[in-house]
Amino acid sequence: MSRISRRELIQVAAATATVAGIRAQADTPSVGTASRPRRPEPVVPERVPERFTSLPFESQELGGLFAERMRINLEGRLLHIDEYACLSGFQHRDTAGDFDTAWVGEHAGKFLDAACNALRYQDHAGLRRITERMAQALIATQEPDGYLGTYSAAHRWTSWDVWAHNYNLIGLLSYYELTADPAVLQACRRVGDLLGRTFGDAPEQRDIVAAGEHMGMAATSVLESMCALYRFTGDARHL
């Protein structure tokens, strides 16, 4: 009999815990799901069919270690988010001296994405209030041209600016999927329109590879969220 490696043992244990700890709840929605709006469906289907589709958050019930980690994530982290720290860079982007901390723009979108995933798994009134407040406050800082970053006009599209827009799209699209609020999708659309106008090969457009850190890898990460936006808008400019 061949010996099993430590790595293989860990993989088997993790798989066993996952199967044992997750139970489909297709016929028993979690608390509060009855009052939720129907999730918006993308208007553009995937061109290449998925070979694997994960179980929706709404159809899962965790137990054991995974359930405990979810509880800790909710009660120890998400419900205690520093809203001001996440939003101040957007609300005070033109304040003198703020350029040194402009990179903090990624955190609002990351919180929204994590919070929406948690709410889809199990509704929680307190977290829902925080998430709604954060999403609405973030959208309120959007400039008329669609800009939703933390950089002053003189420093736009440098360093982590496109990266922050990427996470705003990720977070706000997650919130749109949770709420089906058309105003949220409109805010995302304005971001996509601005990025489409700003970057490209046409005269007066910028090179996105030169617009961020790590030889363009930070800025070009927005391609994933732009494709997700395109699936909801069907607007070829976003593709």
C-alpha positions in Angstrom: 0.0 0.0 0.0 1.5 3.4 -1.0 2.0 6.0 1.6 -0.1 9.2 1.5 1.8 12.5 1.6 1.0 15.2 4.1 -0.2 17.5 1.3 -2.6 14.7 0.0 -3.8 14.1 3.5 -4.6 17.8 4.0 -6.4 17.9 0.6 -8.5 14.9 1.6 -9.4 16.3 5.0 -10.4 19.7 3.5 -12.6 18.0 0.9 -14.2 15.9 3.5 -14.9 18.9 5.7 -16.4 20.8 2.8 -18.8 18.0 1.8 -19.8 17.4 5.4 -20.2 21.0 6.3 -22.3 22.2 3.3 -25.9 21.2 2.8 -28.0 22.4 -0.1 -31.0 24.5 0.9 -32.8 24.8 -2.4 -36.2 24.3 -0.7 -35.4 26.1 2.6 -34.2 29.7 2.0 -32.1 31.3 4.7 -33.4 34.0 7.0 -34.7 37.0 5.1 -34.4 35.6 1.6 -38.1 35.7 1.0 -38.1 39.5 1.0 -35.0 39.9 -1.2 -35.3 41.1 -4.8 -34.8 38.6 -7.5 -31.1 38.6 -8.5 -30.6 40.4 -11.8 -29.5 38.1 -14.6 -26.6 39.2 -17.0 -28.0 40.2 -20.4 -24.9 38.7 -22.1 -24.4 34.9 -21.6 -21.0 33.3 -21.2 -19.7 32.5 -24.6 -17.8 29.5 -23.3 -20.0 27.4 -21.0 -18.8 26.9 -17.4 -17.5 23.4 -16.7 -18.2 23.9 -13.0 -20.7 26.1 -11.3 -20.4 26.5 -7.5 -23.4 26.2 -5.2 -24.9 29.7 -4.8 -24.4 31.3 -1.4 -28.2 31.3 -0.9 -28.3 27.5 -1.2 -25.6 26.7 1.4 -25.7 26.0 5.1 -22.3 25.7 6.7 -21.6 23.7 9.8 -18.6 23.0 12.1 -15.4 24.9 11.5 -16.6 26.7 8.4 -19.7 28.0 10.2 -17.6 29.2 13.1 -15.3 31.0 10.7 -18.2 32.7 9.0 -19.6 33.8 12.4 -16.2 35.3 13.4 -15.9 37.0 10.0 -19.4 38.6 10.5 -19.3 39.4 14.2 -15.5 40.2 14.5 -14.9 42.0 11.3 -17.7 43.0 8.9 -19.9 44.5 11.6 -17.0 46.6 12.9 -15.7 48.0 9.7 -14.3 51.6 9.9 -16.6 53.3 7.4 -14.8 56.6 7.6 -11.4 55.0 6.9 -12.9 53.3 3.8 -14.7 56.3 2.5 -12.6 59.3 3.5 -10.2 59.1 0.5 -13.2 59.4 -1.8 -14.9 62.2 0.2 -11.8 64.3 0.6 -9.9 63.4 -2.6 -9.0 67.1 -3.3 -7.8 67.9 0.3 -4.2 69.0 0.4 -1.9 66.3 1.7 -4.2 63.4 0.9 -2.1 62.1 -2.1 0.1 60.0 0.2 -2.9 57.9 1.3 -4.8 57.9 -2.0 -4.0 54.1 -2.4 -6.6 53.3 0.3 -9.4 53.4 -2.4 -9.4 49.6 -2.8 -11.0 48.9 0.6 -14.5 50.2 0.1 -15.1 47.8 -2.8 -13.5 44.9 -1.0 -15.8 45.4 2.0 -18.9 45.6 -0.2 -18.0 42.4 -2.1 -17.4 40.5 1.2 -20.5 41.9 2.9 -22.7 41.1 -0.1 -21.4 37.5 -0.1 -22.2 37.2 3.6 -25.7 38.7 3.1 -26.4 36.3 0.3 -25.5 33.4 2.5 -27.6 34.7 5.4 -29.4 38.0 5.8 -28.4 40.2 8.8 -30.2 43.4 9.4 -27.2 45.2 10.9 -24.8 44.2 8.2 -27.4 45.1 5.6 -27.7 48.7 7.0 -23.9 49.1 7.0 -23.6 47.8 3.5 -26.4 50.0 2.2 -24.8 53.1 3.9 -21.4 52.3 2.5 -22.6 51.7 -1.1 -24.7 54.9 -1.1 -22.0 57.0 0.4 -19.5 55.7 -2.2 -21.8 56.4 -5.1 -22.4 59.9 -3.7 -18.7 60.7 -4.3 -18.8 59.9 -8.0 -17.8 62.8 -10.2 -20.1 63.9 -13.1 -17.7 62.3 -15.6 -17.9 59.0 -13.8 -14.6 59.2 -11.8 -14.8 57.2 -8.6 -11.3 57.2 -7.3 -9.3 58.7 -4.4 -6.8 60.8 -6.4 -7.0 64.6 -7.0 -7.4 65.9 -10.5 -3.7 66.5 -10.8 -2.8 62.9 -9.9 -5.6 61.0 -11.7 -4.7 57.6 -13.3 -1.4 57.2 -11.5 -0.2 54.6 -9.1 -3.3 52.7 -7.7 -6.1 54.7 -9.3 -7.3 52.2 -11.9 -6.8 49.4 -9.2 -9.2 51.2 -6.9 -11.8 51.6 -9.7 -11.5 47.8 -10.3 -12.5 47.1 -6.7 -15.3 49.7 -6.8 -16.7 47.8 -9.8 -16.3 44.5 -8.0 -18.0 45.7 -4.9 -20.8 47.7 -6.5 -21.6 45.0 -9.0 -21.9 42.6 -6.0 -24.3 45.1 -4.4 -26.3 45.4 -7.6 -26.6 41.6 -7.7 -27.8 41.7 -4.1 -30.3 44.6 -4.4 -31.1 44.8 -8.2 -31.0 48.6 -7.7 -30.7 50.2 -11.2 -29.0 53.3 -9.7 -26.1 51.1 -8.6 -25.7 49.6 -12.1 -25.8 53.2 -13.5 -22.9 54.2 -11.3 -20.9 51.2 -12.5 -21.8 52.0 -16.1 -20.4 55.6 -15.6 -17.2 54.1 -14.3 -17.0 51.8 -17.4 -17.7 54.6 -19.8 -15.0 56.8 -18.2 -12.4 54.0 -18.4 -13.4 53.3 -22.0 -12.9 56.9 -22.9 -9.6 57.2 -21.0 -7.6 54.2 -22.0 -7.0 52.8 -25.5 -5.1 53.2 -28.7 -6.8 56.3 -30.1 -5.2 59.7 -30.0 -5.4 61.4 -26.6 -6.1 58.1 -24.9 -3.8 56.7 -22.2 -1.8 53.5 -22.1 -3.4 51.4 -19.3 -0.1 49.4 -18.8 1.7 52.7 -17.9 -1.1 53.8 -15.5 -0.3 51.7 -12.5 2.1 49.7 -10.4 3.9 46.4 -11.1 4.4 47.0 -14.9 0.7 47.4 -15.5 -0.5 44.3 -13.7 -2.4 46.4 -11.1 -4.2 48.6 -13.6 -5.0 45.8 -16.1 -6.7 43.8 -13.3 -9.7 45.9 -14.2 -10.3 43.8 -17.3 -12.1 41.2 -15.1 -14.5 43.6 -13.6 -15.0 45.4 -17.0 -16.0 42.1 -18.5 -18.5 41.5 -15.6 -19.9 45.0 -16.2 -20.3 44.2 -19.9 -22.3 41.1 -19.1 -24.8 43.3 -17.2 -24.9 46.2 -19.6 -24.4 44.6 -23.0 -22.5 47.8 -24.0 -19.7 46.9 -26.4 -17.7 49.8 -25.1 -17.3 47.9 -21.8 -16.0 44.9 -23.6 
